[in-house]
Short mmCIF file of C-alpha atoms in Angstrom, two decimals:
data_model
loop_
_atom_site.label_atom_id
_atom_site.label_comp_id
_atom_site.label_asym_id
_atom_site.label_seq_id
_atom_site.Cartn_x
_atom_site.Cartn_y
_atom_site.Cartn_z
CA MET A 1 0.00 0.00 0.00
CA ARG A 2 2.84 2.33 0.77
CA ILE A 3 4.35 1.78 -2.62
CA SER A 4 1.08 2.27 -4.43
CA GLU A 5 0.32 5.48 -2.52
CA GLU A 6 3.76 6.79 -3.32
CA ALA A 7 3.26 5.82 -6.95
CA ASP A 8 -0.08 7.59 -6.97
CA GLY A 9 1.55 10.57 -5.42
CA PHE A 10 4.27 10.62 -8.05
CA ASP A 11 1.69 10.34 -10.81
CA GLY A 12 -0.34 13.18 -9.36
CA GLU A 13 2.73 15.31 -8.93
CA ALA A 14 3.87 14.48 -12.45
CA SER A 15 0.50 15.40 -13.93
CA ASN A 16 0.39 18.62 -11.91
CA THR A 17 3.96 19.42 -12.95
CA SER A 18 3.17 18.79 -16.59
CA MET A 19 0.09 21.01 -16.38
CA ILE A 20 2.10 23.80 -14.74
CA SER A 21 4.96 23.48 -17.23
CA GLY A 22 2.50 23.39 -20.10
CA ALA A 23 0.76 26.50 -18.83
CA SER A 24 3.98 28.39 -18.20
CA SER A 25 5.77 27.25 -21.35
CA PRO A 26 6.34 30.08 -23.82
CA TYR A 27 5.95 27.67 -26.74
CA GLN A 28 2.18 27.48 -26.88
CA PRO A 29 0.41 25.93 -29.87
CA THR A 30 -0.79 28.51 -32.35
CA THR A 31 -4.23 28.66 -33.88
CA GLU A 32 -3.27 30.78 -36.89
CA PRO A 33 -4.50 29.24 -40.14
CA VAL A 34 -1.92 28.00 -42.58
CA HIS A 35 -2.67 29.10 -46.10
CA PRO A 36 -1.64 26.56 -48.71
CA ARG A 37 0.49 27.71 -51.62
CA HIS A 38 -0.98 27.35 -55.05
CA GLY A 39 1.25 27.03 -58.08
CA LEU A 40 4.86 28.13 -58.37
CA GLY A 41 5.33 31.14 -56.11
CA GLY A 42 1.64 32.07 -56.30
CA LEU A 43 1.60 32.29 -60.11
CA ARG A 44 -1.79 31.88 -61.73
CA CYS A 45 -3.23 32.51 -65.15
CA ASP A 46 -5.43 35.61 -65.24
CA ILE A 47 -8.31 34.57 -67.47
CA ASP A 48 -10.00 37.95 -67.00
CA TYR A 49 -7.06 39.74 -68.64
CA LEU A 50 -7.22 37.46 -71.66
CA LYS A 51 -10.88 38.49 -72.07
CA THR A 52 -10.11 42.23 -72.12
CA ASN A 53 -9.40 44.26 -75.26
CA PHE A 54 -5.70 44.45 -74.48
CA GLY A 55 -5.43 40.72 -73.86
CA ILE A 56 -7.29 39.81 -77.07
CA LEU A 57 -5.29 42.31 -79.14
CA LYS A 58 -1.99 41.00 -77.79
CA LEU A 59 -2.97 37.44 -78.60
CA ILE A 60 -3.89 38.46 -82.17
CA GLU A 61 -0.62 40.41 -82.50
CA VAL A 62 1.43 37.41 -81.43
CA ILE A 63 -0.37 35.17 -83.94
CA LEU A 64 -0.01 37.64 -86.84
CA ALA A 65 3.66 38.28 -86.09
CA LEU A 66 4.32 34.53 -85.95
CA ILE A 67 2.52 33.90 -89.24
CA GLY A 68 4.41 36.73 -90.92
CA PHE A 69 7.71 35.36 -89.61
CA ILE A 70 6.86 31.84 -90.86
CA CYS A 71 5.94 33.20 -94.30
CA ILE A 72 9.19 35.11 -94.62
CA GLU A 73 11.20 32.09 -93.47
CA THR A 74 9.85 29.97 -96.34
CA ILE A 75 11.54 32.22 -98.90
CA MET A 76 14.55 30.35 -100.25
CA MET A 77 15.94 32.79 -102.83
CA CYS A 78 15.87 36.59 -102.89
CA LEU A 79 17.81 39.31 -104.64
CA PRO A 80 17.94 41.90 -103.19
CA CYS A 81 17.28 40.49 -99.72
CA GLY A 82 17.22 43.70 -97.67
CA GLY A 83 13.42 43.83 -97.46
CA VAL A 84 13.21 40.16 -96.50
CA TYR A 85 15.81 40.46 -93.76
CA PHE A 86 14.23 43.62 -92.38
CA PHE A 87 10.75 42.09 -92.27
CA GLU A 88 12.18 38.96 -90.68
CA PHE A 89 13.82 40.98 -87.91
CA VAL A 90 10.70 43.08 -87.24
CA SER A 91 8.29 40.14 -87.16
CA CYS A 92 10.57 38.07 -84.92
CA SER A 93 11.19 40.95 -82.50
CA ALA A 94 7.49 41.83 -82.31
CA PHE A 95 6.58 38.19 -81.70
CA VAL A 96 9.09 37.79 -78.87
CA VAL A 97 8.48 41.12 -77.10
CA THR A 98 4.69 41.02 -77.38
CA GLY A 99 4.65 37.37 -76.36
CA VAL A 100 6.71 38.12 -73.26
CA LEU A 101 4.41 41.00 -72.30
CA LEU A 102 1.36 38.80 -72.84
CA LEU A 103 2.90 36.16 -70.57
CA ILE A 104 3.76 38.74 -67.91
CA PHE A 105 0.26 40.22 -67.83
CA SER A 106 -1.47 36.84 -68.04
CA LEU A 107 0.47 35.47 -65.04
CA ASN A 108 0.22 38.74 -63.05
CA LEU A 109 4.01 38.98 -62.97
CA HIS A 110 3.78 42.76 -63.39
CA THR A 111 2.41 42.98 -59.84
CA LYS A 112 5.69 41.48 -58.56
CA VAL A 113 7.67 44.42 -60.02
CA PRO A 114 5.54 47.50 -59.24
CA HIS A 115 8.34 50.03 -59.75
CA ILE A 116 8.16 49.51 -63.54
CA ASN A 117 5.52 51.52 -65.38
CA TRP A 118 3.95 48.65 -67.30
CA ASN A 119 1.35 50.81 -69.05
CA LEU A 120 4.12 52.97 -70.50
CA THR A 121 6.10 49.84 -71.45
CA ASP A 122 3.09 48.46 -73.29
CA LEU A 123 2.51 51.79 -75.02
CA VAL A 124 6.11 52.00 -76.22
CA ASN A 125 6.03 48.42 -77.51
CA THR A 126 2.79 48.84 -79.43
CA GLY A 127 3.83 52.19 -80.89
CA ALA A 128 7.23 50.92 -82.01
CA SER A 129 5.75 47.72 -83.43
CA THR A 130 3.19 49.72 -85.40
CA PHE A 131 5.84 51.92 -86.97
CA PHE A 132 8.33 49.16 -87.80
CA PHE A 133 5.72 46.70 -89.08
CA PHE A 134 4.32 49.41 -91.37
CA LEU A 135 7.80 50.31 -92.62
CA ALA A 136 8.87 46.69 -93.09
CA SER A 137 5.66 45.85 -94.98
CA ILE A 138 6.13 48.81 -97.35
CA VAL A 139 9.78 47.89 -98.01
CA LEU A 140 8.91 44.23 -98.59
CA ALA A 141 6.04 45.19 -100.91
CA ALA A 142 8.39 47.42 -102.94
CA LEU A 143 11.25 44.90 -103.16
CA ASN A 144 9.41 41.57 -103.37
CA HIS A 145 9.58 39.17 -106.30
CA LYS A 146 5.83 38.50 -106.47
CA THR A 147 6.17 35.10 -104.85
CA GLY A 148 3.34 33.65 -102.77
CA ALA A 149 5.32 33.72 -99.53
CA GLU A 150 6.33 37.35 -99.95
CA ILE A 151 2.80 38.45 -100.84
CA ALA A 152 1.42 36.58 -97.82
CA ALA A 153 4.06 38.15 -95.57
CA VAL A 154 3.12 41.62 -96.83
CA ILE A 155 -0.59 40.97 -96.18
CA PHE A 156 -0.01 39.72 -92.65
CA GLY A 157 2.43 42.59 -92.07
CA PHE A 158 -0.23 45.18 -92.86
CA LEU A 159 -2.79 43.28 -90.75
CA ALA A 160 -0.36 43.31 -87.84
CA THR A 161 0.20 47.02 -88.41
CA ALA A 162 -3.53 47.69 -88.15
CA VAL A 163 -3.93 45.65 -84.96
CA TYR A 164 -0.88 47.26 -83.35
CA ALA A 165 -2.15 50.72 -84.34
CA TYR A 166 -5.52 50.07 -82.68
CA ASN A 167 -3.75 48.74 -79.59
CA THR A 168 -1.63 51.89 -79.52
CA PHE A 169 -4.76 54.04 -79.74
CA LEU A 170 -6.29 52.25 -76.74
CA ALA A 171 -3.02 52.45 -74.80
CA VAL A 172 -2.82 56.21 -75.38
CA LYS A 173 -6.41 56.64 -74.17
CA ARG A 174 -5.62 54.61 -71.06
CA TRP A 175 -2.49 56.69 -70.44
CA ARG A 176 -4.38 59.99 -70.74
CA LEU A 177 -7.20 58.75 -68.53
CA ARG A 178 -4.69 57.73 -65.88
CA ASP A 179 -3.05 61.19 -66.00
CA VAL A 180 -6.44 62.89 -65.64
CA ARG A 181 -7.31 60.72 -62.63
CA ALA A 182 -3.91 61.35 -61.03
CA GLY A 183 -4.32 65.11 -61.55
CA ALA A 184 -7.80 65.02 -60.04
CA VAL A 185 -6.53 63.14 -56.99
CA GLN A 186 -3.66 65.60 -56.49
CA THR A 187 -6.03 68.56 -56.85
CA SER A 188 -8.48 67.13 -54.31
CA GLU A 189 -5.67 66.41 -51.85
CA TYR A 190 -4.29 69.94 -52.28
CA THR A 191 -7.76 71.47 -51.77
CA ARG A 192 -8.33 69.33 -48.69
CA ALA A 193 -4.97 70.38 -47.25
CA ARG A 194 -5.66 74.09 -47.90
CA THR A 195 -9.11 73.79 -46.35
CA ALA A 196 -7.70 72.07 -43.28
CA SER A 197 -4.96 74.68 -42.87
CA ARG A 198 -7.45 77.55 -43.15
CA GLY A 199 -9.68 75.89 -40.57
CA GLU A 200 -6.77 75.62 -38.13
CA MET A 201 -5.90 79.29 -38.66
CA GLU A 202 -9.47 80.36 -37.97
CA THR A 203 -9.69 78.35 -34.74
CA GLN A 204 -6.44 79.79 -33.32
CA PRO A 205 -7.09 82.53 -30.65
CA GLU A 206 -6.03 86.02 -31.52
CA ILE A 207 -2.98 87.41 -29.69
CA GLN A 208 -3.93 90.51 -27.66
#
């Protein structure tokens, strides 16, 4: 009986000790929810962007630039070849740059680098692509040898020029609208600050 009582006493003391140590331990279990990670680093495809005008136009631009590049690559013989080489460079560059921008916007990667003005970047790309596609299509039309591949490349070059020009028009409208909104916000903040400062001056007691 003595041994059992002592054992019971040890068990009671051990349970009490464990309760005290558990209560006083700084390492308490947390109840904060653990959010699972989706994808690679939170990347996800933004379907809504692909449904907007800019997303649809970029997809069409990539397809037209790729078709124009494929058409120009099927030309085996040319003399002179300056127009062919120039159109090849423009179509390849437009396909790569526009494709990269489409990928960045579709995966929301532009939100990871907020210090870059992505609207201005898109505007510069569309404006430059419009100018160079138009120039390359004119040069290729003037120097082509009336082959099917060259005629097809010229047609797709002018189609790409039209799509890029419309995209540039929308980008300029978006840029101006953003400037107007920013100016309105700055004006309202300035007016609010002036109103607040005048109110403080009126509430101050006059010095006798």
